[in-house]
Structure formats: structure tokens, C-alpha cells
């Protein structure tokens, strides 16, 4: 049993188990912090989406809340000029490589990107950035879902679900840098992979990359 | 990108992979040395080799593919008979390495990272071979050529058996 | 004297006995590290070997590593009784055969070809009599190019492995105390105190611990690790074994780039020799301490220089960094406490143990003790590997050690620290080279690559070059590095192609700052440095590209045209015509040459070919918009 500590988030006092990651503590208390890659059960967070920045009193720079263990007396602000700037840039960067046609997306209305935009007053279109999107074919081979890599934000939640929930190992991250993507072996269609279509990955996907087919028109 | 392989080649792949696995005690954490060994002997990483490695190490195939596609060293296609690596280190770049790269690309009519259709030449970039004082540098089949000027490009290719003049005439026709 | 030291003394005596007979004879040392080989050292070696055989001479011909005078490769050193050891530079096959006949057979040391003597004497200047030798202070490069890297006896003879014997007679905590007191900071880039790292690892309870030498030198423009591995591998092994003993590890690894085949070969030889002498393996020097070292070959990913990525790759996964803490010193390779040190860092260790922390602190600056090993490249006369005390100014480095700018051109900037470093202008030349001063100036020690840039180098292009590199090498895990560096690269590319807009410069600055603040690992956090420093010191160059469509350094291909100045062109010379691969150079009716701009691919051939006497081919910017020939 870990010790209970009291911390302050945006002026609100909350209690939590010492060492729990701030992101989940905040969310559990109804305080929203943008996030895509966070997985509560994962001991060592990926910290790859770079959206969950907060200011912590005593720390010189904004930090990612998914990696921050809470300590007694910690004083946190989820918004500041610096935090907002980083979140905005990270968000716009993700959009710059994302197919931006929400109306045609199977996750329209249930998409985490839309939620972040709404919560933080950000636009769902490119204003500053150049579009980096190079259209890749949609994998329509599975019976129950489809995979649109053009909407993938590389959060890794599907890969985690495939490994830890479904225990399959059909998909993983392949290639590097801008070419990094979620794919099956040899980048073959998912229907030719060991995938059993349990839909664990579809459930995990926060955006319109993995979408169950009945949701489609 | 799919490559036809003969039964003979298939057999060679099988033995090579088996030996590489054996040498590394079938250890999952030895995946890089295993892939290095296989590529060292076959020149590239065939799909069949990766499948065999995955099943022997009892790991998902995509995990082998993930590693093979991450590192610069690994190639999924057979290389050309002669490998030309143009150094793109800082010193070489500033001394005109990109011009040398362009010259090779133009002469071989391929882009960086490609192999000529006759499989004679492949053209690659390397980050730095550590011969900065001799910039720009080209590594031709493991030999380091220093202070390469664009005018030497044809000479290097001709020494490797490329018929430069003829090619130009063909192009003209 | 302890039993361990006695064993060591016996080994050393044995080495001396083996060598005495050989060292009394005349010897020829040829530097055959990779850079020497590229300059033709193996042919020179062959000439000496054949000459010695042909004349039946009793002369040893040996291969040694790199002296660091890369611009003057191949280098040769000749020991012959009666004369001080002499160093010859730029030795080609002709000079080599002259040295065989005139010096080895005859008695004339050919002073015309000699550069310096290695020992003080009355007849010939020594290396220290030149500004370079005077400004340098060699600790870890001291043996480079002077000893045969494949002969452990030569290392032993120069007191090699004495520090190991001494360390094994000390308590591990004592060693860590000494390293801490020395103030040694990691030479891999960030400058973290080495002793502190060791202490954290030592303090962790664990059944296994590891020490790893990071020799995955991926900085495009740094080659000091390669030179050290190829020239004096035992120095590193000694440091690594001491590190293992100090932190309580039984297993060490050297993570070395697969692109360094010669270094790997020489390391393997060194490992076998150390094992054979009982300096590595079970019960080292009878101390009861056992330690093994294995090589691990990296597969070419710059990001693997980052500790957590290096570990991922050693565990058989893609080299993707993870969030720290936990730090590897607490939880690293296979989940065990792991110390990861750079080649240079470990190479200092034997010297500090042997000479003491006080001695080390007496060199360099209070916050950055010791020396800086730098790879000097670019538009400087004396390119090569240098070692100067920390705190030496950039001016001394470039003008005294490096001998100034090539071809009487004007200095423009110095890029220090590679892709994580920055470009500093002339006003920064009096900045001392140390971890903190460089960081304050927006650059970084990085791995120590120094590229000198002159008036012909475009600062936008160099920023674009480094961003292209980091963008290619980004692992792609985190948003800022994967997409932020790409956005920056797109903007920089647009500017170098004359498509940039004025507001792009501000956007570039904003993204660069955010990538620096928001990235997950060191690669992303430092990737914007080349952009931020060029924006800070050379913003006007960006603006000229954007506003005038002109590249002042005449470097950006899309912003220049090649033309032939008819006033300088000579009628009877056809050199440029023949050099053109696309037949863009043609002869005008008046027999002078001109360039068809539509055909021209800007390959530089004609400019290189045109005789220095004429220099008729010139570059102009902004590019000419003329259809057909330049003269129409």
C-alpha cells in the first residue's frame, strides 16, 4: 500500500497514491490534460505524443505529466503560456501529417484529436505548418475493421493492445523517422498477418486509424 | 520489391540462418548480431530468413522486420555487384559531396539508395567514414577514395567496368 | 609491493625484453589508420617492405595508428641510430623509395622531406616547435601513431596497464573518489561527471552490473573515436576494465560502429592479447577480479548514441530512446545498473589513476578539467585530430593549431559539436572551448567535431544539411522530433531553393524552440541547435535568400548559374567542353566557350576543370534567366 499524498492541480486539492503518474491522477479528478499515447497499465510510459505537458512549481521547464510521479505538496498548473505553446505546436505537428477530413472519418465525434481541439480551443486545420501527408493506401483486408495509416498518430496503443491484451503479435512499429508506421510483417495486408480480428487494437485506437467496419457507412 | 529465389538459394538461406542462430545461442537479445551475420553472408535479408529467425526465436515476425527496417545497415534487397557509398559527412558535404552524389546518380541513372537494373552498381550514402580531411570521400567496394572531384566519377566507374561512352550513345539514340 | 604490482612489473619486463632487440634496430613506422589508407599508406608500406627485402636490410617496418595530421597523410616515422626519430608527411611512393635508398641504405635522412623530429635535438625542429605542436597537449592521443596498435608489448613498455595494476590494489570506492576528484566529465557530448555516474551504479544493489563503452560514433564529421580505436586500443581496454572494477561489473561491452571495420579488427586483436597476458578474463593479475569484454557491432543509427537507445539495440530491439528516469546507471542493460561511457572518457581513466586527480585538474579549466580531443575539418589548412587543453580559444584552435583558413579565404563561421552543436561567428572566436562556454553560446561540445567554414559556405545550407541529417536519423517516436525536424527541413529547403517567404523565418525559429523544449531525448532536444545558432548569428543570410533570391556564398544550387566569362576564356582550350557530362558547354562561333543554361546540371565539372590560370568559369547569383546560351 503506497502512501496517500495531497497535491494541488489548478488550485484544486486532490489526494492520490504517492508515485502515481500525474496524468492519471488529474484525469481521475476530472481535470483534463491532452494525451494520446498514455496507457494507464503501462509501467514505463512511452511519452511519445508530447501533448500532456504541465507546469510544476519548482521545476524550471514544463514536463510531461504521464511520466511525473506525484509527491506530497506538489503544485501543478495544467495551463500556462509555455504549456499552451508546446501543446499547440505538438498538436499542429500531428495534424500536419494527418488526413484532415473529419466528416469522412469513421471516428468523427469520438476522436481524441477533436476532443483536444475542443478542450484547448485549437483549430482542426493547418494554419502555420506545411502539410507533410503522403497518402498511403488504406488496408481494407480485415473483415471487421479497416486500417487507415493516413490518420494514424503513432501513439502505439494498438501495438500495446495486440501484445498485452490480445497476446498476438500481429502488428508492430516498423521503419524509422518519418517513415515510422504501424504495420504487419513485410507490411503485408493485415488479413495475411496472424491477426485474429479480436478488435482489441480498434478499441485502443484514439483516432480514425483503426475503425470497426459496422461504423462505416 | 518481391524477389524470385531459386530452390538452391532457398536452401542457402536456410543453412545460413540456422548457423547464425546457432552461433548466437538462439538468443532473442542477439537479434542484431544474427541479422548482421545473415546479411554478411547473403548480402541482404531475404524475407524467408526473417521468417525463419522469428519462428526459431519464438517472436512475432513483425518484431524481426521492425529491427531490420530500423537500422541503416540492413537491406531487404540484394545489393549491386559494386557498391558505391558517397560520404555525406559534414566535411564531405561542404566540400561538394552532394555534387559527387549527383554525378554518380546521373551516370548510373539511379537515385541514391537504388541498384542499377543489371544489378551491377548500387549507390548509397554514408553518414561519415571518418576521413574528413580527405573530403569529399567515396567508398568503392570497401576502398576509400579521397578528394574525389566530379571529374573523377567517370574514371571510378570505368575502372569497375562501366562503359561510359557507349551508354551516352545509347541515350542519344 | 603488492602481488598484483609484482605481476605487472614482470609482464612489463618481459615486454621490454621482447622489444629491446627490435627497438635498437632502425624502424620505419607507417600510419595505416583508415585515413592514412585512403591517402595511399598501404602502397607506401609496400614500398618500404619491398625496399627492405630487396636491399636485405635489417630494418623493422611496422604499421601504426594515426598521428592526427590527417591533411598530411600518409605519414611515416623513421628511427635510425645516429639521428633523432624523424617524421615525414605527405609521403608518396616516390618519396618512400627515396627514403629507402637514401636514408635506410645510405645515411642521408632527406631533411627536405622531413617535417619534424620526435625528440629534442640540435639538428632539426621538433613537433613542439610548430604552432600546432606548441598549442597541443596530448594525453589520450599521446601514443597515437607512435605505437603499433597490434602489439601489446609496446603499450606495456610505455607503462600501459600500470594504472590497472594500481587500481586493482585500491578499493573501488577509492577509485571512484579519485575520478570524482579529477572532475572528469563525459566526452560523449553532455559532459556529465563520470565519477558521479560510477558512484550511482556502484551504490545500486544488483547481482549483475555492466559497463559499456559507447564507440558508436555517428556524428558526421567526428572521427576521434575511430582514430583512438585504431591507434591505441589498449588504452581504452585498460580504462574499461578499471571502470568495471570500480562499479562492480564482471562484464563489459564495446558498442562499436560496424562501419569501422579496421577498428573492430584491431580491437579484436587487442582483446586477445590482453586475455593472453592475464590482463583480461579470470583473476586479472592474480587480484581475484574477473572481467570479460565483448564487442557489439552497431548497425548504423545515429540515435543509438543516446544511452537508452543503445541499450535497446543491444537487447535486440530497434534503437528507440525511452524516458529517463530510470537512468541506465540505476536500471540499464537487461534491467541491471549499467555505466555507459564514451571512448575518450574511458581513455582518460588510466592516466588519471596513474597520475592522480590533482594532475588532471591542473590541465584545462576548473569546470572542465583535462583536454578536448577535436576533429578539425573543413576549410582549415591543418585538418586532423587534435588535443588541446580545455579553455583553449577557438582562435588558437583554428589559427595556431589548424594553421588558418585554406586558400587565403575569409573565415565565416565554425561549426562545433556536429548535428547537436551550433555555428559560431567570428565574434565568438575568443570563446574558450569547454562544456559550459560552448553551451552558453548555443553550441555544444558534442562529440568534438569542428568544421571550419569560409566565405564560400552558405549558412542556410549548413543548417539545412544538419536538419536533413537529424531528420533522417530521428527514430520517429516522439512528435516533436519526427515531425518538427521535418517541418524545419521543409522550410529550410524552400529557402535554399528561393521559395521561402519572410514569415517562414519566424516560423522556423518558433518550431526550432519548441522542438528543443518538447522532444523526448537528446537527439531531438539538440537537433534545432544548428538552426537556432545560424538564425541568431547569420539571420541576414536567410533574409537575402528570401528577399533577393540570392545565395551570397554561391552555394545553393537553385540560386546560382554557371557561366563562362568571355574575357577570361581562351580560344585554344577545350577542357571545359570535354568535362561536361551533359554537353551543356559549347563553342561559340568566335571559338570562346559558353554554357547552355537549360542543359546545365550544375555539376561543377567545368569550374574544376578550367585551368587556374584562366578561372573563366564562374558562378553567379541570383541565377540568370536566359533561354538557351548564356550569351544570348
Short mmCIF file of C-alpha atoms in Angstrom, two decimals, chain A residues 93 96-97 129-134 177-179, chain C residues 467-468 470-472 474 479-493 508 511 515:
data_model
loop_
_atom_site.label_atom_id
_atom_site.label_comp_id
_atom_site.label_asym_id
_atom_site.label_seq_id
_atom_site.Cartn_x
_atom_site.Cartn_y
_atom_site.Cartn_z
CA UNK A 93 2.59 18.87 -35.98
CA UNK A 96 0.39 18.21 -40.46
CA UNK A 97 0.72 14.51 -41.11
CA UNK A 129 2.55 24.17 -40.77
CA UNK A 130 3.16 22.68 -44.20
CA UNK A 131 1.24 19.51 -44.96
CA UNK A 132 3.57 16.51 -44.77
CA UNK A 133 0.95 13.93 -45.59
CA UNK A 134 1.90 11.45 -48.28
CA UNK A 177 11.71 8.62 -38.54
CA UNK A 178 9.08 9.99 -40.91
CA UNK A 179 8.62 6.50 -42.32
CA UNK C 467 18.50 19.14 -40.24
CA UNK C 468 18.41 16.74 -43.15
CA UNK C 470 18.85 14.61 -37.88
CA UNK C 471 15.55 14.30 -39.68
CA UNK C 472 16.79 11.16 -41.42
CA UNK C 474 15.24 10.64 -35.98
CA UNK C 479 6.04 14.07 -32.22
CA UNK C 480 8.45 16.98 -31.99
CA UNK C 481 11.46 15.22 -33.37
CA UNK C 482 9.66 13.18 -36.03
CA UNK C 483 7.50 15.95 -37.45
CA UNK C 484 9.14 19.09 -36.07
CA UNK C 485 12.51 18.44 -37.66
CA UNK C 486 10.72 17.64 -40.91
CA UNK C 487 8.78 20.89 -40.84
CA UNK C 488 12.04 22.74 -40.24
CA UNK C 489 13.73 20.88 -43.08
CA UNK C 490 10.87 21.77 -45.45
CA UNK C 491 11.21 25.44 -44.58
CA UNK C 492 14.99 25.40 -44.95
CA UNK C 493 14.74 23.58 -48.26
CA UNK C 508 11.36 28.28 -38.31
CA UNK C 511 9.33 25.42 -34.31
CA UNK C 515 11.39 21.05 -30.70
#
